[in-house]
Tab-separated table of C-alpha atoms in Angstrom:
chain	number	residue	atom	x	y	z
A	1	MET	CA	0.246	0.014	0.073
A	2	THR	CA	2.841	2.177	0.693
A	3	GLY	CA	3.645	2.426	-3.033
A	4	GLN	CA	0.252	3.465	-4.145
A	5	ILE	CA	0.171	6.413	-1.443
A	6	GLU	CA	3.284	7.683	-2.407
A	7	LEU	CA	2.005	8.021	-6.025
A	8	GLY	CA	-0.864	10.585	-5.226
A	9	LEU	CA	-3.961	10.354	-3.143
A	10	PHE	CA	-5.117	7.401	-1.115
A	11	VAL	CA	-8.471	7.221	0.255
A	12	ALA	CA	-8.558	4.329	3.167
A	13	GLN	CA	-11.968	2.811	4.434
A	14	VAL	CA	-13.764	6.156	4.849
A	15	GLN	CA	-17.266	6.118	6.463
A	16	LYS	CA	-19.301	9.298	6.683
A	17	SER	CA	-22.696	9.674	8.644
A	18	PHE	CA	-24.857	12.852	8.871
A	19	GLY	CA	-27.556	11.652	11.539
A	20	SER	CA	-28.981	8.041	10.265
A	21	HIS	CA	-28.108	8.697	6.600
A	22	LYS	CA	-24.484	6.774	5.579
A	23	ALA	CA	-23.168	9.149	3.107
A	24	LEU	CA	-19.812	7.039	2.865
A	25	LYS	CA	-19.604	3.171	3.791
A	26	GLY	CA	-16.244	2.308	3.721
A	27	VAL	CA	-14.585	3.745	0.817
A	28	ASP	CA	-11.304	2.526	-1.146
A	29	LEU	CA	-9.520	4.581	-3.855
A	30	GLU	CA	-6.339	5.387	-5.180
A	31	VAL	CA	-5.860	8.776	-7.297
A	32	ARG	CA	-2.567	8.709	-9.625
A	33	LYS	CA	-0.233	11.677	-9.161
A	34	GLY	CA	-0.612	13.341	-12.407
A	35	GLU	CA	-4.212	12.209	-13.114
A	36	PHE	CA	-7.794	13.078	-14.139
A	37	PHE	CA	-9.707	10.993	-12.506
A	38	THR	CA	-13.926	11.536	-11.967
A	39	LEU	CA	-15.980	10.795	-9.326
A	40	LEU	CA	-19.147	9.817	-11.163
A	41	GLY	CA	-22.628	9.208	-9.787
A	42	PRO	CA	-26.240	10.222	-9.106
A	43	SER	CA	-27.324	13.009	-7.160
A	44	GLY	CA	-26.867	11.548	-3.308
A	45	CYS	CA	-24.181	8.834	-3.974
A	46	GLY	CA	-21.696	10.371	-1.605
A	47	LYS	CA	-19.236	11.771	-4.400
A	48	THR	CA	-19.625	15.457	-2.651
A	49	THR	CA	-18.856	14.267	0.850
A	50	LEU	CA	-16.000	12.464	-0.454
A	51	LEU	CA	-14.395	15.885	-2.291
A	52	ARG	CA	-14.802	17.783	0.634
A	53	ILE	CA	-13.452	15.291	2.620
A	54	ILE	CA	-10.282	15.653	0.316
A	55	ALA	CA	-10.410	18.840	0.765
A	56	GLY	CA	-10.536	18.993	4.249
A	57	LEU	CA	-14.077	20.956	4.496
A	58	GLU	CA	-15.469	17.558	5.803
A	59	LEU	CA	-13.917	15.222	8.444
A	60	PRO	CA	-14.705	11.463	8.082
A	61	ASP	CA	-16.195	9.564	11.191
A	62	SER	CA	-13.333	7.179	10.372
A	63	GLY	CA	-10.697	6.047	7.773
A	64	HIS	CA	-7.935	7.829	6.752
A	65	VAL	CA	-6.585	9.950	3.595
A	66	PHE	CA	-3.469	10.191	2.461
A	67	LEU	CA	-1.330	12.917	0.045
A	68	GLY	CA	2.021	11.976	-1.026
A	69	GLY	CA	2.588	9.472	1.728
A	70	ARG	CA	1.500	11.861	4.105
A	71	ASP	CA	-1.700	11.370	6.380
A	72	ILE	CA	-4.015	14.743	5.935
A	73	THR	CA	-6.998	13.338	7.759
A	74	ARG	CA	-6.919	15.652	10.377
A	75	LEU	CA	-5.012	18.417	8.523
A	76	PRO	CA	-7.029	21.794	8.316
A	77	ALA	CA	-8.409	22.604	4.534
A	78	ALA	CA	-6.112	25.741	4.913
A	79	LYS	CA	-2.918	23.489	5.398
A	80	ARG	CA	-3.687	21.233	2.677
A	81	GLN	CA	-1.808	21.224	-0.581
A	82	VAL	CA	-5.289	21.107	-2.407
A	83	ASN	CA	-7.379	24.028	-4.132
A	84	THR	CA	-11.254	23.799	-4.846
A	85	VAL	CA	-13.397	25.217	-8.111
A	86	PHE	CA	-16.987	25.416	-6.693
A	87	GLN	CA	-20.028	25.064	-8.830
A	88	SER	CA	-20.293	28.254	-8.176
A	89	TYR	CA	-17.056	29.619	-8.811
A	90	ALA	CA	-16.886	31.700	-5.364
A	91	LEU	CA	-15.607	34.686	-6.787
A	92	PHE	CA	-15.284	37.714	-5.079
A	93	PRO	CA	-17.385	40.389	-6.895
A	94	HIS	CA	-15.739	43.216	-5.452
A	95	LEU	CA	-12.361	42.093	-6.632
A	96	ASN	CA	-11.483	42.410	-10.626
A	97	VAL	CA	-10.022	39.557	-12.567
A	98	PHE	CA	-6.322	40.410	-11.203
A	99	GLU	CA	-7.272	41.009	-7.734
A	100	ASN	CA	-9.378	37.427	-7.699
A	101	VAL	CA	-6.593	35.585	-8.966
A	102	ALA	CA	-4.121	36.929	-6.412
A	103	PHE	CA	-5.849	36.646	-3.537
A	104	GLY	CA	-4.678	33.342	-2.222
A	105	LEU	CA	-0.941	34.447	-3.130
A	106	LYS	CA	-1.560	38.070	-1.247
A	107	ALA	CA	-2.765	35.756	2.127
A	108	ARG	CA	0.014	33.472	2.067
A	109	ASN	CA	2.505	37.053	2.148
A	110	VAL	CA	3.979	36.236	-1.294
A	111	GLU	CA	6.287	39.259	-2.387
A	112	PRO	CA	4.365	41.521	-5.116
A	113	PRO	CA	6.650	40.804	-8.019
A	114	GLU	CA	6.348	36.958	-7.733
A	115	VAL	CA	2.600	37.935	-7.462
A	116	ARG	CA	1.913	39.475	-10.512
A	117	LYS	CA	4.659	36.620	-12.166
A	118	ARG	CA	2.236	34.321	-11.374
A	119	VAL	CA	-0.968	35.703	-12.084
A	120	VAL	CA	0.159	36.873	-15.496
A	121	GLU	CA	1.267	33.089	-16.337
A	122	ASN	CA	-2.025	31.701	-15.317
A	123	LEU	CA	-3.970	34.366	-17.040
A	124	GLU	CA	-2.041	33.765	-20.080
A	125	MET	CA	-2.390	29.882	-19.542
A	126	LEU	CA	-6.207	30.591	-19.440
A	127	ASP	CA	-6.539	32.942	-22.076
A	128	LEU	CA	-7.777	35.605	-19.926
A	129	LEU	CA	-4.991	38.436	-20.778
A	130	GLY	CA	-6.905	41.600	-21.376
A	131	LEU	CA	-9.686	40.491	-18.481
A	132	GLU	CA	-7.594	41.991	-15.810
A	133	LYS	CA	-9.702	44.795	-14.665
A	134	ARG	CA	-13.123	43.042	-15.051
A	135	TYR	CA	-15.647	42.410	-12.616
A	136	PRO	CA	-17.327	38.755	-12.043
A	137	HIS	CA	-20.454	40.503	-13.225
A	138	GLN	CA	-18.867	41.588	-16.022
A	139	LEU	CA	-18.010	38.317	-17.419
A	140	SER	CA	-19.341	35.235	-19.283
A	141	GLY	CA	-20.327	31.751	-17.252
A	142	GLY	CA	-17.059	30.496	-19.584
A	143	GLN	CA	-14.963	33.695	-18.344
A	144	LYS	CA	-16.185	33.062	-14.647
A	145	GLN	CA	-15.057	29.753	-15.173
A	146	ARG	CA	-11.377	30.321	-16.150
A	147	VAL	CA	-11.249	33.039	-13.602
A	148	ALA	CA	-11.825	30.179	-10.979
A	149	LEU	CA	-9.611	27.750	-12.334
A	150	ALA	CA	-6.887	30.420	-12.478
A	151	ARG	CA	-7.392	31.265	-8.981
A	152	ALA	CA	-6.852	28.072	-7.784
A	153	LEU	CA	-3.999	26.646	-10.029
A	154	VAL	CA	-1.779	29.857	-9.131
A	155	ASN	CA	-1.258	28.301	-5.594
A	156	ASN	CA	0.117	25.211	-7.507
A	157	PRO	CA	-1.782	22.541	-5.659
A	158	ASP	CA	-0.662	19.332	-5.353
A	159	ILE	CA	-4.355	18.274	-6.173
A	160	LEU	CA	-6.987	20.378	-8.346
A	161	LEU	CA	-10.699	19.660	-6.880
A	162	LEU	CA	-13.630	20.158	-9.107
A	163	ASP	CA	-17.305	20.292	-7.744
A	164	GLU	CA	-19.493	20.085	-10.927
A	165	PRO	CA	-17.838	23.152	-12.053
A	166	MET	CA	-19.868	23.139	-16.026
A	167	SER	CA	-23.261	22.452	-14.503
A	168	ALA	CA	-24.084	26.075	-14.680
A	169	LEU	CA	-22.934	26.292	-18.523
A	170	ASP	CA	-25.025	25.672	-21.694
A	171	ALA	CA	-24.547	22.350	-23.789
A	172	ARG	CA	-22.427	23.970	-26.278
A	173	LEU	CA	-20.130	26.151	-24.177
A	174	ARG	CA	-20.140	23.252	-21.660
A	175	ALA	CA	-18.864	20.559	-24.322
A	176	GLN	CA	-16.163	23.438	-25.471
A	177	VAL	CA	-15.469	23.102	-21.710
A	178	GLN	CA	-14.947	19.779	-21.160
A	179	GLU	CA	-12.473	19.828	-23.981
A	180	ASP	CA	-10.434	23.051	-22.857
A	181	LEU	CA	-10.107	21.658	-19.264
A	182	ARG	CA	-8.874	18.380	-20.317
A	183	ARG	CA	-5.976	20.188	-22.547
A	184	LEU	CA	-5.377	22.173	-19.736
A	185	GLN	CA	-4.593	19.170	-17.126
A	186	ARG	CA	-2.396	17.530	-19.727
A	187	ALA	CA	-0.438	20.927	-20.055
A	188	VAL	CA	-0.097	21.617	-15.930
A	189	GLY	CA	0.523	18.089	-15.127
A	190	GLN	CA	-1.622	18.051	-12.084
A	191	THR	CA	-3.828	15.845	-10.508
A	192	PHE	CA	-7.288	17.298	-11.303
A	193	ILE	CA	-10.766	15.309	-9.622
A	194	LEU	CA	-13.989	16.427	-10.865
A	195	VAL	CA	-17.183	15.436	-9.191
A	196	THR	CA	-20.309	15.060	-11.927
A	197	HIS	CA	-23.140	13.388	-12.167
A	198	ASP	CA	-22.665	13.777	-16.360
A	199	GLN	CA	-21.700	10.698	-18.007
A	200	ASP	CA	-20.580	12.012	-21.296
A	201	GLU	CA	-18.557	14.769	-19.181
A	202	ALA	CA	-16.682	11.957	-17.278
A	203	MET	CA	-15.818	10.332	-20.593
A	204	VAL	CA	-14.514	13.147	-22.318
A	205	VAL	CA	-11.895	14.615	-19.732
A	206	SER	CA	-11.191	11.259	-17.413
A	207	ASP	CA	-8.380	9.171	-17.514
A	208	ARG	CA	-10.197	6.869	-14.820
A	209	ILE	CA	-13.551	7.039	-13.664
A	210	ALA	CA	-14.748	6.098	-10.147
A	211	VAL	CA	-18.587	5.189	-10.665
A	212	MET	CA	-20.267	5.721	-7.120
A	213	LYS	CA	-23.755	4.630	-5.552
A	214	ASP	CA	-24.906	4.259	-2.050
A	215	GLY	CA	-21.915	5.887	-0.867
A	216	LEU	CA	-19.619	2.932	-2.014
A	217	VAL	CA	-17.352	2.782	-5.457
A	218	GLU	CA	-18.810	0.463	-7.512
A	219	GLN	CA	-16.269	0.328	-10.143
A	220	VAL	CA	-13.082	1.826	-11.119
A	221	GLY	CA	-11.412	2.350	-14.514
A	222	ASP	CA	-10.500	4.222	-17.820
A	223	PRO	CA	-13.591	5.311	-19.296
A	224	ARG	CA	-13.533	2.662	-22.164
A	225	GLU	CA	-13.151	-0.414	-19.457
A	226	VAL	CA	-15.992	1.127	-17.612
A	227	TYR	CA	-18.403	1.895	-20.462
A	228	SER	CA	-17.965	-1.409	-22.182
A	229	LYS	CA	-16.864	-3.892	-19.663
A	230	PRO	CA	-19.476	-2.829	-16.711
A	231	ARG	CA	-19.113	-4.801	-13.539
A	232	ASN	CA	-22.646	-4.932	-12.765
A	233	LYS	CA	-26.400	-3.517	-14.068
A	234	PHE	CA	-26.236	-0.175	-11.828
A	235	VAL	CA	-23.033	0.627	-13.798
A	236	ALA	CA	-24.234	-0.786	-17.151
A	237	GLU	CA	-27.631	1.861	-16.779
A	238	PHE	CA	-25.941	4.386	-15.586
A	239	LEU	CA	-23.351	4.762	-18.656
A	240	GLY	CA	-25.475	5.075	-20.848
A	241	ALA	CA	-28.122	2.706	-22.693
A	242	ALA	CA	-27.616	-1.077	-22.486
A	243	ASN	CA	-29.268	-4.291	-23.188
A	244	ILE	CA	-29.576	-6.070	-20.189
A	245	ILE	CA	-30.557	-10.080	-21.164
A	246	GLN	CA	-31.673	-12.463	-18.203
A	247	ALA	CA	-29.396	-16.129	-19.325
A	248	ARG	CA	-28.108	-18.870	-17.307
A	249	ARG	CA	-25.164	-21.249	-17.981
A	250	ASP	CA	-25.211	-24.560	-20.199
A	251	GLY	CA	-22.035	-26.173	-20.235
A	252	GLY	CA	-19.611	-23.601	-22.258
A	253	ARG	CA	-22.442	-21.219	-23.608
A	254	VAL	CA	-24.904	-19.137	-21.842
A	255	VAL	CA	-28.773	-19.629	-22.832
A	256	THR	CA	-31.099	-16.800	-23.136
A	257	THR	CA	-35.019	-16.310	-24.347
A	258	LEU	CA	-33.372	-14.651	-27.281
A	259	GLY	CA	-31.208	-17.696	-28.266
A	260	SER	CA	-27.548	-19.165	-27.421
A	261	PHE	CA	-24.732	-17.043	-27.450
A	262	ASP	CA	-20.705	-17.740	-26.461
A	263	LEU	CA	-19.029	-15.421	-24.308
A	264	SER	CA	-15.331	-14.627	-24.822
A	265	THR	CA	-15.193	-14.528	-20.402
A	266	ALA	CA	-17.200	-17.153	-19.182
A	267	PRO	CA	-19.807	-16.078	-16.606
A	268	GLN	CA	-19.117	-16.985	-12.688
A	269	TRP	CA	-22.538	-17.667	-11.939
A	270	ASP	CA	-25.237	-20.327	-12.911
A	271	GLU	CA	-28.199	-17.583	-13.706
A	272	GLY	CA	-27.512	-14.067	-13.835
A	273	ALA	CA	-27.697	-11.778	-16.872
A	274	LEU	CA	-25.647	-10.128	-19.853
A	275	ALA	CA	-24.766	-6.758	-20.779
A	276	ILE	CA	-24.361	-5.420	-24.581
A	277	ARG	CA	-23.976	-1.873	-25.765
A	278	PRO	CA	-26.164	-1.010	-28.636
A	279	GLU	CA	-23.682	-0.236	-30.871
A	280	HIS	CA	-22.054	-3.204	-30.716
A	281	ILE	CA	-25.045	-5.348	-31.817
A	282	LEU	CA	-24.333	-5.688	-35.672
A	283	LEU	CA	-26.629	-6.342	-38.347
A	284	GLY	CA	-25.697	-8.842	-41.127
A	285	ASP	CA	-26.902	-12.400	-42.720
A	286	ALA	CA	-26.702	-15.586	-40.681
A	287	PRO	CA	-28.531	-18.831	-40.807
A	288	GLN	CA	-30.758	-18.620	-37.378
A	289	SER	CA	-29.537	-21.620	-35.838
A	290	ASP	CA	-25.677	-20.072	-35.515
A	291	ALA	CA	-24.859	-18.978	-32.466
A	292	ASN	CA	-25.092	-15.291	-31.272
A	293	TRP	CA	-27.581	-14.483	-33.762
A	294	VAL	CA	-31.024	-13.572	-33.490
A	295	GLN	CA	-33.693	-12.878	-35.663
A	296	ALA	CA	-35.462	-9.715	-34.811
A	297	GLU	CA	-38.546	-7.275	-36.655
A	298	VAL	CA	-37.758	-3.269	-36.724
A	299	ARG	CA	-40.575	-1.785	-34.441
A	300	GLU	CA	-39.135	1.709	-34.328
A	301	ALA	CA	-36.212	3.590	-36.321
A	302	ILE	CA	-35.078	7.196	-34.962
A	303	TYR	CA	-32.858	8.715	-37.308
A	304	ARG	CA	-30.067	10.708	-35.753
A	305	GLY	CA	-27.775	12.491	-38.119
A	306	GLN	CA	-24.423	10.315	-37.640
A	307	SER	CA	-26.481	7.266	-36.572
A	308	LEU	CA	-29.613	5.437	-36.656
A	309	ASP	CA	-31.251	3.991	-33.284
A	310	LEU	CA	-33.768	1.038	-33.795
A	311	TRP	CA	-35.825	-0.673	-31.136
A	312	LEU	CA	-36.512	-4.038	-32.188
A	313	ALA	CA	-38.699	-7.426	-31.132
A	314	ALA	CA	-36.623	-10.608	-31.197
A	315	ALA	CA	-38.336	-13.697	-32.821
A	316	SER	CA	-39.341	-15.349	-29.317
A	317	GLU	CA	-40.888	-11.715	-28.010
A	318	ARG	CA	-43.749	-12.596	-30.008
A	319	ASN	CA	-44.878	-15.405	-27.385
A	320	ASP	CA	-44.896	-12.303	-25.458
A	321	CYS	CA	-41.550	-13.228	-23.486
A	322	LEU	CA	-39.938	-10.149	-23.179
A	323	ASP	CA	-40.752	-6.702	-23.547
A	324	PRO	CA	-41.620	-6.008	-27.507
A	325	LEU	CA	-39.048	-3.096	-27.533
A	326	ARG	CA	-36.296	-4.946	-25.789
A	327	LEU	CA	-33.538	-4.824	-28.057
A	328	ARG	CA	-32.135	-1.717	-28.761
A	329	VAL	CA	-29.621	-1.135	-31.240
A	330	ARG	CA	-27.543	1.942	-32.716
A	331	THR	CA	-25.764	1.454	-36.394
A	332	HIS	CA	-24.887	3.924	-38.927
A	333	SER	CA	-27.038	6.324	-40.558
A	334	LYS	CA	-26.747	4.926	-43.762
A	335	GLY	CA	-28.712	2.476	-43.672
A	336	ARG	CA	-32.339	2.643	-44.774
A	337	LEU	CA	-34.424	0.555	-41.948
A	338	ALA	CA	-38.319	0.802	-40.967
A	339	PRO	CA	-40.541	-0.692	-39.008
A	340	GLY	CA	-41.804	-4.025	-40.253
A	341	ASP	CA	-38.256	-5.153	-41.439
A	342	GLN	CA	-36.678	-8.280	-40.725
A	343	VAL	CA	-33.005	-8.007	-39.783
A	344	SER	CA	-30.000	-10.749	-38.299
A	345	LEU	CA	-28.375	-9.142	-35.725
A	346	PHE	CA	-24.799	-10.553	-34.325
A	347	PHE	CA	-23.801	-10.370	-30.792
A	348	PRO	CA	-20.251	-10.365	-30.561
A	349	PRO	CA	-18.618	-12.746	-27.837
A	350	GLU	CA	-15.872	-9.806	-26.738
A	351	ASP	CA	-18.841	-7.526	-26.129
A	352	LEU	CA	-21.101	-9.431	-24.596
A	353	VAL	CA	-20.417	-8.786	-20.686
A	354	ALA	CA	-21.784	-11.191	-17.588
A	355	LEU	CA	-22.835	-8.889	-15.095
A	356	GLU	CA	-22.031	-9.483	-11.206
A	357	ASN	CA	-25.341	-11.019	-9.655
A	358	ARG	CA	-25.687	-8.448	-7.038
A	359	SER	CA	-24.186	-4.839	-7.094
A	360	LEU	CA	-21.209	-4.116	-4.563
A	361	THR	CA	-23.898	-2.462	-2.291
A	362	GLU	CA	-26.153	-4.716	-1.806
């Protein structure tokens, strides 16, 4: 564990309750030095509480927080090499941009020439030069966010914490800021930890993601791993559309009401569920008897520009075994399919995931 701790941030068995509500139920987490790490989950899952404990704004009931090999669990927030950018940005309305960014340095009695040097460097890095004399009410939402980032980064923190800083932006600006934030993190090479409930945002900016539910971490991995290989049903459904198929193991194959399937990784259960993303199901031509092929009828087709979303009923569904809109497939929009069309679907073995029978929080 020592080697892991010295790499960056290490959270060990952290618990926190507010009255009878258990916000965190023994969280273990490692954040590597210099990575962009995201805490992702629905409202009330404990992600903001965990962020506040890392920042020193809350104390855990039990457990420890290590940073660079040092136990900072009881260290006051002001003495931690950690800065936070809040959802509201928390800029001082009576100070201009330069004064907002310089505030922390002046509070630490940094010499004026060094203050000016570091403030200008950060304003330039965040494309804020020329706005030094403006006040917060004279800035756009994106500019306010960049000022908040500059104010946090100018102190050279070991970790920058981001508490849903893009939630107040409109969709177009949010997409741009996400890309800018990712480029900024790579440029400065510092550890960023983001809290968000936005799955797309997490996928865009993160090196790794921790998916949280009910005070525990359900899964940690890079975006591709967490999306394509979800550990359980909650992760599969929280990170986008997923087809969940009840199944049982029969020798080397898995049997479902849709037919039999081969998997690249055999399930650890006799009865359970499979997951596959809509874009991983392929349309083609094959004999119905072959494993991993399913005959289906298009019930609904929605054109989305680059892609076509299909809702399909498999042959077995005509016996009311399953919801007739059970299967969802996303394919290239060049295809011309309409309700009533018959199609053959292939489920690649490497994209079928055997889910854990129970969530880690159950």
